[in-house]
Amino acid sequence: MAPVLFWTAGSLVLVITTISIVASLTTIHIMNKMNVWNGYVLLVYAVAVAQTFYDVSFYFLLGGSDEMGFCLYRAWNSASGVSVILWINVMSTLVFYTTLYMVSFRVKDYFYHMSCVIIALSLLMGIPEFITCLREPNDNQTNWIYYGIRLVSIFYNILVYIFITVLLHL
């Protein structure tokens, strides 16, 4: 029973991951064809690219049961997952800023700097995850950091939503 259940779950992950990758690549393709690059479009583009990298990480998990594939999955998943989280938080922060001050933020002027910071923080999550996994594949010490970041991000976005709702008297 367990192998059938594992195979079914793996197939479901493969199908959902493939659909998500196709959706992200379609978004990226459409944005490239539009060729309109203001700051907010760059943010959506960055999220789509980060999401694509995140989705690709699941292929490492499905690719085999060897230790290297599993460690690549954990590292790639953590790094790209943090990247998606940070880009979404940047977007929600900018929506909050725009709502609060009723002015647009010049995203394009700071996009390069935001990208560098997000890439650096993502690598700071992924590289230790990879090294830890290679040393001890069953050691999940860095997983709690990743899930903690996700949890804080969820609460942050809920707070931003509440503040915007209050500000706009909705």
Short mmCIF file of N, CA and C in Angstrom, two decimals:
data_model
loop_
_atom_site.label_atom_id
_atom_site.label_comp_id
_atom_site.label_asym_id
_atom_site.label_seq_id
_atom_site.Cartn_x
_atom_site.Cartn_y
_atom_site.Cartn_z
N MET A 1 0.82 -1.20 0.00
CA MET A 1 0.00 0.00 0.00
C MET A 1 0.86 1.26 0.00
N ALA A 2 1.93 1.27 0.79
CA ALA A 2 2.77 2.46 0.91
C ALA A 2 3.42 2.85 -0.42
N PRO A 3 3.98 1.89 -1.23
CA PRO A 3 4.57 2.30 -2.51
C PRO A 3 3.55 2.92 -3.45
N VAL A 4 2.33 2.40 -3.45
CA VAL A 4 1.28 2.96 -4.31
C VAL A 4 0.95 4.38 -3.87
N LEU A 5 0.86 4.59 -2.57
CA LEU A 5 0.57 5.91 -2.04
C LEU A 5 1.70 6.89 -2.37
N PHE A 6 2.94 6.44 -2.23
CA PHE A 6 4.09 7.28 -2.55
C PHE A 6 4.11 7.63 -4.03
N TRP A 7 3.81 6.64 -4.90
CA TRP A 7 3.80 6.87 -6.34
C TRP A 7 2.70 7.85 -6.70
N THR A 8 1.53 7.71 -6.08
CA THR A 8 0.41 8.61 -6.36
C THR A 8 0.74 10.03 -5.92
N ALA A 9 1.32 10.19 -4.74
CA ALA A 9 1.70 11.53 -4.26
C ALA A 9 2.76 12.13 -5.16
N GLY A 10 3.73 11.32 -5.58
CA GLY A 10 4.79 11.80 -6.48
C GLY A 10 4.22 12.24 -7.81
N SER A 11 3.26 11.49 -8.33
CA SER A 11 2.63 11.85 -9.61
C SER A 11 1.86 13.15 -9.48
N LEU A 12 1.17 13.31 -8.36
CA LEU A 12 0.42 14.54 -8.13
C LEU A 12 1.36 15.75 -8.04
N VAL A 13 2.46 15.59 -7.32
CA VAL A 13 3.46 16.67 -7.22
C VAL A 13 4.00 17.00 -8.61
N LEU A 14 4.28 15.99 -9.40
CA LEU A 14 4.81 16.20 -10.75
C LEU A 14 3.82 16.98 -11.62
N VAL A 15 2.57 16.61 -11.57
CA VAL A 15 1.54 17.28 -12.38
C VAL A 15 1.37 18.74 -11.93
N ILE A 16 1.22 18.95 -10.64
CA ILE A 16 1.01 20.31 -10.12
C ILE A 16 2.24 21.19 -10.37
N THR A 17 3.42 20.62 -10.17
CA THR A 17 4.65 21.37 -10.41
C THR A 17 4.77 21.76 -11.88
N THR A 18 4.45 20.85 -12.75
CA THR A 18 4.53 21.13 -14.19
C THR A 18 3.54 22.21 -14.58
N ILE A 19 2.32 22.15 -14.06
CA ILE A 19 1.33 23.19 -14.34
C ILE A 19 1.82 24.54 -13.84
N SER A 20 2.39 24.57 -12.65
CA SER A 20 2.89 25.82 -12.08
C SER A 20 4.05 26.38 -12.90
N ILE A 21 4.95 25.52 -13.34
CA ILE A 21 6.08 25.98 -14.17
C ILE A 21 5.57 26.54 -15.49
N VAL A 22 4.63 25.86 -16.11
CA VAL A 22 4.06 26.35 -17.37
C VAL A 22 3.40 27.71 -17.16
N ALA A 23 2.67 27.87 -16.05
CA ALA A 23 2.01 29.16 -15.77
C ALA A 23 3.05 30.26 -15.56
N SER A 24 4.10 29.97 -14.80
CA SER A 24 5.14 30.98 -14.57
C SER A 24 5.88 31.33 -15.85
N LEU A 25 6.21 30.32 -16.64
CA LEU A 25 6.91 30.58 -17.92
C LEU A 25 6.03 31.33 -18.89
N THR A 26 4.72 31.06 -18.85
CA THR A 26 3.78 31.82 -19.70
C THR A 26 3.76 33.28 -19.28
N THR A 27 3.73 33.53 -17.98
CA THR A 27 3.78 34.91 -17.47
C THR A 27 5.05 35.60 -17.92
N ILE A 28 6.17 34.93 -17.77
CA ILE A 28 7.46 35.50 -18.18
C ILE A 28 7.47 35.78 -19.67
N HIS A 29 6.95 34.85 -20.46
CA HIS A 29 6.91 35.02 -21.92
C HIS A 29 6.03 36.21 -22.32
N ILE A 30 4.86 36.30 -21.72
CA ILE A 30 3.95 37.41 -22.03
C ILE A 30 4.59 38.75 -21.67
N MET A 31 5.26 38.79 -20.53
CA MET A 31 5.90 40.05 -20.11
C MET A 31 7.04 40.41 -21.05
N ASN A 32 7.79 39.43 -21.51
CA ASN A 32 8.84 39.70 -22.48
C ASN A 32 8.26 40.21 -23.80
N LYS A 33 7.15 39.63 -24.24
CA LYS A 33 6.51 40.06 -25.48
C LYS A 33 5.92 41.47 -25.35
N MET A 34 5.40 41.80 -24.15
CA MET A 34 4.84 43.14 -23.93
C MET A 34 5.93 44.20 -24.03
N ASN A 35 7.09 43.87 -23.50
CA ASN A 35 8.25 44.77 -23.52
C ASN A 35 7.95 46.12 -22.86
N VAL A 36 7.21 46.10 -21.77
CA VAL A 36 6.93 47.28 -20.96
C VAL A 36 7.58 47.03 -19.61
N TRP A 37 8.60 47.81 -19.29
CA TRP A 37 9.40 47.50 -18.10
C TRP A 37 9.39 48.64 -17.09
N ASN A 38 8.25 48.86 -16.45
CA ASN A 38 8.25 49.80 -15.33
C ASN A 38 8.58 49.01 -14.07
N GLY A 39 8.69 49.69 -12.96
CA GLY A 39 9.12 49.04 -11.73
C GLY A 39 8.20 47.94 -11.25
N TYR A 40 6.92 48.16 -11.33
CA TYR A 40 5.98 47.17 -10.83
C TYR A 40 5.92 45.93 -11.73
N VAL A 41 6.09 46.12 -13.02
CA VAL A 41 6.18 44.98 -13.93
C VAL A 41 7.45 44.18 -13.62
N LEU A 42 8.54 44.87 -13.31
CA LEU A 42 9.77 44.18 -12.92
C LEU A 42 9.57 43.33 -11.66
N LEU A 43 8.77 43.83 -10.73
CA LEU A 43 8.49 43.05 -9.51
C LEU A 43 7.72 41.77 -9.83
N VAL A 44 6.70 41.89 -10.66
CA VAL A 44 5.92 40.72 -11.04
C VAL A 44 6.81 39.73 -11.81
N TYR A 45 7.66 40.25 -12.66
CA TYR A 45 8.60 39.42 -13.42
C TYR A 45 9.54 38.68 -12.47
N ALA A 46 10.06 39.40 -11.47
CA ALA A 46 10.97 38.78 -10.49
C ALA A 46 10.28 37.68 -9.71
N VAL A 47 9.03 37.90 -9.31
CA VAL A 47 8.28 36.87 -8.60
C VAL A 47 8.05 35.65 -9.50
N ALA A 48 7.72 35.88 -10.77
CA ALA A 48 7.50 34.76 -11.70
C ALA A 48 8.78 33.95 -11.90
N VAL A 49 9.91 34.63 -12.03
CA VAL A 49 11.19 33.91 -12.18
C VAL A 49 11.51 33.14 -10.91
N ALA A 50 11.37 33.77 -9.76
CA ALA A 50 11.64 33.09 -8.48
C ALA A 50 10.71 31.90 -8.30
N GLN A 51 9.45 32.05 -8.65
CA GLN A 51 8.49 30.95 -8.53
C GLN A 51 8.87 29.80 -9.45
N THR A 52 9.35 30.11 -10.63
CA THR A 52 9.80 29.06 -11.56
C THR A 52 10.95 28.27 -10.95
N PHE A 53 11.93 28.99 -10.39
CA PHE A 53 13.05 28.31 -9.73
C PHE A 53 12.56 27.45 -8.57
N TYR A 54 11.62 27.96 -7.81
CA TYR A 54 11.06 27.20 -6.69
C TYR A 54 10.40 25.92 -7.19
N ASP A 55 9.61 26.02 -8.25
CA ASP A 55 8.92 24.85 -8.79
C ASP A 55 9.91 23.81 -9.33
N VAL A 56 10.98 24.28 -9.96
CA VAL A 56 11.99 23.36 -10.50
C VAL A 56 12.60 22.52 -9.38
N SER A 57 12.67 23.06 -8.18
CA SER A 57 13.27 22.31 -7.07
C SER A 57 12.56 20.98 -6.82
N PHE A 58 11.28 20.91 -7.12
CA PHE A 58 10.55 19.68 -6.87
C PHE A 58 10.97 18.56 -7.82
N TYR A 59 11.51 18.92 -8.99
CA TYR A 59 12.02 17.89 -9.90
C TYR A 59 13.24 17.19 -9.31
N PHE A 60 14.03 17.92 -8.50
CA PHE A 60 15.16 17.27 -7.82
C PHE A 60 14.65 16.20 -6.86
N LEU A 61 13.55 16.49 -6.21
CA LEU A 61 12.98 15.53 -5.26
C LEU A 61 12.43 14.31 -5.98
N LEU A 62 11.81 14.54 -7.12
CA LEU A 62 11.19 13.45 -7.87
C LEU A 62 12.21 12.69 -8.72
N GLY A 63 13.37 13.31 -8.95
CA GLY A 63 14.36 12.73 -9.85
C GLY A 63 15.02 11.47 -9.35
N GLY A 64 14.99 11.22 -8.10
CA GLY A 64 15.61 10.02 -7.58
C GLY A 64 15.72 10.08 -6.08
N SER A 65 16.19 8.99 -5.54
CA SER A 65 16.27 8.92 -4.09
C SER A 65 17.70 9.03 -3.59
N ASP A 66 18.63 9.42 -4.46
CA ASP A 66 20.01 9.53 -4.01
C ASP A 66 20.20 10.76 -3.13
N GLU A 67 21.25 10.72 -2.35
CA GLU A 67 21.51 11.76 -1.36
C GLU A 67 21.75 13.13 -2.02
N MET A 68 22.49 13.16 -3.12
CA MET A 68 22.80 14.43 -3.79
C MET A 68 21.52 15.09 -4.31
N GLY A 69 20.63 14.30 -4.93
CA GLY A 69 19.37 14.84 -5.42
C GLY A 69 18.52 15.41 -4.30
N PHE A 70 18.49 14.69 -3.18
CA PHE A 70 17.72 15.17 -2.03
C PHE A 70 18.32 16.46 -1.48
N CYS A 71 19.63 16.54 -1.39
CA CYS A 71 20.28 17.75 -0.88
C CYS A 71 20.11 18.93 -1.84
N LEU A 72 20.18 18.65 -3.14
CA LEU A 72 19.92 19.71 -4.13
C LEU A 72 18.49 20.23 -3.99
N TYR A 73 17.57 19.29 -3.80
CA TYR A 73 16.17 19.70 -3.59
C TYR A 73 16.05 20.62 -2.39
N ARG A 74 16.60 20.20 -1.25
CA ARG A 74 16.46 21.00 -0.03
C ARG A 74 17.09 22.38 -0.18
N ALA A 75 18.29 22.43 -0.76
CA ALA A 75 18.98 23.72 -0.92
C ALA A 75 18.26 24.61 -1.92
N TRP A 76 17.92 24.06 -3.08
CA TRP A 76 17.26 24.83 -4.14
C TRP A 76 15.89 25.29 -3.67
N ASN A 77 15.18 24.41 -3.00
CA ASN A 77 13.85 24.73 -2.49
C ASN A 77 13.93 25.85 -1.46
N SER A 78 14.88 25.76 -0.54
CA SER A 78 15.02 26.80 0.50
C SER A 78 15.40 28.15 -0.10
N ALA A 79 16.42 28.14 -0.98
CA ALA A 79 16.90 29.40 -1.56
C ALA A 79 15.83 30.05 -2.43
N SER A 80 15.21 29.28 -3.31
CA SER A 80 14.20 29.87 -4.19
C SER A 80 12.92 30.20 -3.42
N GLY A 81 12.61 29.41 -2.41
CA GLY A 81 11.43 29.70 -1.58
C GLY A 81 11.58 31.01 -0.83
N VAL A 82 12.78 31.24 -0.28
CA VAL A 82 13.06 32.51 0.41
C VAL A 82 12.98 33.66 -0.59
N SER A 83 13.47 33.43 -1.79
CA SER A 83 13.41 34.48 -2.82
C SER A 83 11.96 34.87 -3.13
N VAL A 84 11.10 33.89 -3.31
CA VAL A 84 9.68 34.18 -3.57
C VAL A 84 9.07 34.93 -2.39
N ILE A 85 9.34 34.46 -1.18
CA ILE A 85 8.82 35.11 0.02
C ILE A 85 9.24 36.57 0.08
N LEU A 86 10.52 36.82 -0.15
CA LEU A 86 11.03 38.20 -0.05
C LEU A 86 10.45 39.10 -1.13
N TRP A 87 10.32 38.58 -2.36
CA TRP A 87 9.72 39.41 -3.42
C TRP A 87 8.26 39.74 -3.10
N ILE A 88 7.53 38.76 -2.59
CA ILE A 88 6.13 39.02 -2.21
C ILE A 88 6.06 40.05 -1.09
N ASN A 89 6.97 39.96 -0.13
CA ASN A 89 7.00 40.94 0.96
C ASN A 89 7.36 42.33 0.45
N VAL A 90 8.26 42.41 -0.51
CA VAL A 90 8.59 43.71 -1.12
C VAL A 90 7.34 44.28 -1.77
N MET A 91 6.62 43.45 -2.51
CA MET A 91 5.41 43.93 -3.17
C MET A 91 4.37 44.41 -2.17
N SER A 92 4.15 43.65 -1.11
CA SER A 92 3.13 44.07 -0.13
C SER A 92 3.58 45.33 0.60
N THR A 93 4.87 45.45 0.86
CA THR A 93 5.38 46.67 1.51
C THR A 93 5.18 47.89 0.61
N LEU A 94 5.42 47.72 -0.68
CA LEU A 94 5.24 48.84 -1.60
C LEU A 94 3.76 49.22 -1.77
N VAL A 95 2.89 48.24 -1.74
CA VAL A 95 1.45 48.55 -1.78
C VAL A 95 1.07 49.32 -0.52
N PHE A 96 1.58 48.89 0.62
CA PHE A 96 1.31 49.60 1.88
C PHE A 96 1.86 51.02 1.83
N TYR A 97 3.09 51.19 1.33
CA TYR A 97 3.72 52.51 1.22
C TYR A 97 2.89 53.42 0.33
N THR A 98 2.46 52.88 -0.82
CA THR A 98 1.66 53.67 -1.76
C THR A 98 0.32 54.05 -1.15
N THR A 99 -0.29 53.14 -0.42
CA THR A 99 -1.57 53.42 0.23
C THR A 99 -1.41 54.44 1.35
N LEU A 100 -0.35 54.32 2.12
CA LEU A 100 -0.14 55.20 3.26
C LEU A 100 0.18 56.63 2.83
N TYR A 101 1.11 56.77 1.88
CA TYR A 101 1.57 58.11 1.50
C TYR A 101 0.93 58.65 0.22
N MET A 102 0.13 57.82 -0.43
CA MET A 102 -0.56 58.21 -1.67
C MET A 102 0.41 58.71 -2.75
N VAL A 103 1.58 58.12 -2.77
CA VAL A 103 2.56 58.39 -3.83
C VAL A 103 3.13 57.06 -4.30
N SER A 104 3.57 57.06 -5.53
CA SER A 104 4.16 55.86 -6.09
C SER A 104 5.63 55.77 -5.70
N PHE A 105 6.08 54.58 -5.44
CA PHE A 105 7.49 54.35 -5.12
C PHE A 105 8.23 54.08 -6.42
N ARG A 106 9.39 54.65 -6.57
CA ARG A 106 10.19 54.49 -7.80
C ARG A 106 10.93 53.14 -7.75
N VAL A 107 10.20 52.10 -8.02
CA VAL A 107 10.72 50.73 -7.92
C VAL A 107 11.91 50.54 -8.86
N LYS A 108 11.80 51.06 -10.06
CA LYS A 108 12.84 50.83 -11.07
C LYS A 108 14.20 51.37 -10.61
N ASP A 109 14.18 52.46 -9.85
CA ASP A 109 15.44 53.04 -9.36
C ASP A 109 16.14 52.15 -8.35
N TYR A 110 15.39 51.35 -7.64
CA TYR A 110 15.95 50.52 -6.58
C TYR A 110 15.90 49.02 -6.88
N PHE A 111 15.41 48.66 -8.04
CA PHE A 111 15.20 47.25 -8.36
C PHE A 111 16.51 46.46 -8.32
N TYR A 112 17.57 46.99 -8.87
CA TYR A 112 18.86 46.30 -8.88
C TYR A 112 19.32 46.02 -7.45
N HIS A 113 19.20 47.00 -6.58
CA HIS A 113 19.63 46.83 -5.18
C HIS A 113 18.75 45.80 -4.46
N MET A 114 17.44 45.89 -4.70
CA MET A 114 16.54 44.91 -4.10
C MET A 114 16.89 43.50 -4.58
N SER A 115 17.18 43.37 -5.86
CA SER A 115 17.53 42.06 -6.43
C SER A 115 18.79 41.50 -5.78
N CYS A 116 19.81 42.35 -5.62
CA CYS A 116 21.06 41.90 -5.01
C CYS A 116 20.85 41.43 -3.57
N VAL A 117 20.07 42.18 -2.82
CA VAL A 117 19.81 41.81 -1.42
C VAL A 117 19.03 40.50 -1.36
N ILE A 118 18.02 40.36 -2.19
CA ILE A 118 17.19 39.15 -2.17
C ILE A 118 17.99 37.94 -2.61
N ILE A 119 18.81 38.09 -3.64
CA ILE A 119 19.66 36.96 -4.08
C ILE A 119 20.64 36.58 -2.98
N ALA A 120 21.25 37.56 -2.34
CA ALA A 120 22.21 37.27 -1.26
C ALA A 120 21.53 36.55 -0.10
N LEU A 121 20.37 37.04 0.32
CA LEU A 121 19.65 36.39 1.43
C LEU A 121 19.19 34.98 1.05
N SER A 122 18.80 34.80 -0.19
CA SER A 122 18.37 33.48 -0.64
C SER A 122 19.54 32.50 -0.63
N LEU A 123 20.70 32.96 -1.10
CA LEU A 123 21.89 32.10 -1.07
C LEU A 123 22.33 31.81 0.35
N LEU A 124 22.16 32.79 1.23
CA LEU A 124 22.49 32.57 2.64
C LEU A 124 21.59 31.49 3.26
N MET A 125 20.46 31.26 2.69
CA MET A 125 19.58 30.20 3.16
C MET A 125 19.91 28.88 2.46
N GLY A 126 20.16 28.91 1.17
CA GLY A 126 20.36 27.69 0.39
C GLY A 126 21.70 27.01 0.60
N ILE A 127 22.77 27.78 0.67
CA ILE A 127 24.11 27.18 0.78
C ILE A 127 24.28 26.42 2.10
N PRO A 128 23.94 27.02 3.26
CA PRO A 128 24.04 26.23 4.50
C PRO A 128 23.13 25.00 4.50
N GLU A 129 21.98 25.13 3.87
CA GLU A 129 21.06 23.98 3.77
C GLU A 129 21.73 22.84 3.01
N PHE A 130 22.40 23.16 1.92
CA PHE A 130 23.08 22.15 1.11
C PHE A 130 24.21 21.49 1.89
N ILE A 131 25.03 22.31 2.53
CA ILE A 131 26.17 21.78 3.30
C ILE A 131 25.68 20.92 4.46
N THR A 132 24.68 21.39 5.17
CA THR A 132 24.12 20.62 6.29
C THR A 132 23.56 19.29 5.80
N CYS A 133 22.87 19.32 4.69
CA CYS A 133 22.26 18.11 4.15
C CYS A 133 23.32 17.11 3.71
N LEU A 134 24.41 17.59 3.10
CA LEU A 134 25.46 16.67 2.68
C LEU A 134 26.12 15.99 3.88
N ARG A 135 26.28 16.75 4.96
CA ARG A 135 26.89 16.19 6.17
C ARG A 135 25.97 15.20 6.85
N GLU A 136 24.71 15.56 6.95
CA GLU A 136 23.74 14.71 7.64
C GLU A 136 22.37 14.89 6.97
N PRO A 137 22.03 14.02 6.00
CA PRO A 137 20.78 14.19 5.24
C PRO A 137 19.51 14.22 6.09
N ASN A 138 19.53 13.56 7.22
CA ASN A 138 18.32 13.52 8.06
C ASN A 138 18.25 14.67 9.06
N ASP A 139 19.25 15.55 9.02
CA ASP A 139 19.29 16.69 9.95
C ASP A 139 18.43 17.81 9.37
N ASN A 140 17.39 18.18 10.07
CA ASN A 140 16.48 19.22 9.60
C ASN A 140 16.64 20.52 10.38
N GLN A 141 17.85 20.81 10.85
CA GLN A 141 18.06 22.01 11.67
C GLN A 141 17.73 23.29 10.92
N THR A 142 18.08 23.35 9.64
CA THR A 142 17.84 24.58 8.89
C THR A 142 16.41 24.67 8.38
N ASN A 143 15.66 23.57 8.37
CA ASN A 143 14.27 23.62 7.93
C ASN A 143 13.42 24.53 8.79
N TRP A 144 13.65 24.53 10.08
CA TRP A 144 12.83 25.37 10.96
C TRP A 144 13.07 26.85 10.66
N ILE A 145 14.26 27.21 10.20
CA ILE A 145 14.53 28.61 9.83
C ILE A 145 13.68 28.98 8.62
N TYR A 146 13.68 28.12 7.61
CA TYR A 146 12.90 28.38 6.40
C TYR A 146 11.41 28.49 6.71
N TYR A 147 10.89 27.54 7.48
CA TYR A 147 9.47 27.58 7.80
C TYR A 147 9.14 28.72 8.75
N GLY A 148 10.09 29.11 9.57
CA GLY A 148 9.91 30.29 10.42
C GLY A 148 9.80 31.55 9.58
N ILE A 149 10.64 31.65 8.56
CA ILE A 149 10.59 32.80 7.65
C ILE A 149 9.24 32.83 6.94
N ARG A 150 8.78 31.69 6.50
CA ARG A 150 7.46 31.61 5.84
C ARG A 150 6.35 32.05 6.77
N LEU A 151 6.40 31.59 8.01
CA LEU A 151 5.37 31.93 8.99
C LEU A 151 5.37 33.43 9.29
N VAL A 152 6.55 34.00 9.50
CA VAL A 152 6.66 35.45 9.74
C VAL A 152 6.14 36.21 8.53
N SER A 153 6.45 35.74 7.34
CA SER A 153 5.97 36.39 6.13
C SER A 153 4.45 36.38 6.05
N ILE A 154 3.85 35.27 6.39
CA ILE A 154 2.38 35.18 6.37
C ILE A 154 1.77 36.19 7.33
N PHE A 155 2.29 36.23 8.55
CA PHE A 155 1.78 37.20 9.53
C PHE A 155 2.03 38.63 9.08
N TYR A 156 3.19 38.89 8.50
CA TYR A 156 3.50 40.23 7.99
C TYR A 156 2.48 40.65 6.94
N ASN A 157 2.19 39.76 6.00
CA ASN A 157 1.24 40.10 4.94
C ASN A 157 -0.18 40.26 5.48
N ILE A 158 -0.54 39.49 6.48
CA ILE A 158 -1.85 39.68 7.11
C ILE A 158 -1.92 41.06 7.78
N LEU A 159 -0.86 41.44 8.48
CA LEU A 159 -0.82 42.77 9.12
C LEU A 159 -0.89 43.88 8.08
N VAL A 160 -0.15 43.73 7.00
CA VAL A 160 -0.20 44.75 5.93
C VAL A 160 -1.62 44.85 5.38
N TYR A 161 -2.26 43.71 5.17
CA TYR A 161 -3.63 43.70 4.68
C TYR A 161 -4.56 44.43 5.64
N ILE A 162 -4.42 44.15 6.93
CA ILE A 162 -5.26 44.80 7.95
C ILE A 162 -5.02 46.31 7.96
N PHE A 163 -3.75 46.72 7.93
CA PHE A 163 -3.44 48.16 7.93
C PHE A 163 -4.00 48.85 6.69
N ILE A 164 -3.87 48.23 5.53
CA ILE A 164 -4.40 48.83 4.31
C ILE A 164 -5.92 48.92 4.38
N THR A 165 -6.55 47.87 4.87
CA THR A 165 -8.00 47.87 5.01
C THR A 165 -8.46 48.99 5.94
N VAL A 166 -7.75 49.17 7.06
CA VAL A 166 -8.09 50.25 8.00
C VAL A 166 -7.85 51.61 7.36
N LEU A 167 -6.72 51.76 6.68
CA LEU A 167 -6.40 53.03 6.04
C LEU A 167 -7.43 53.44 4.99
N LEU A 168 -7.92 52.45 4.25
CA LEU A 168 -8.89 52.73 3.19
C LEU A 168 -10.34 52.67 3.68
N HIS A 169 -10.52 52.39 4.98
CA HIS A 169 -11.85 52.32 5.59
C HIS A 169 -12.76 51.32 4.89
N LEU A 170 -12.21 50.16 4.59
CA LEU A 170 -13.02 49.12 3.89
C LEU A 170 -13.75 48.27 4.88
#
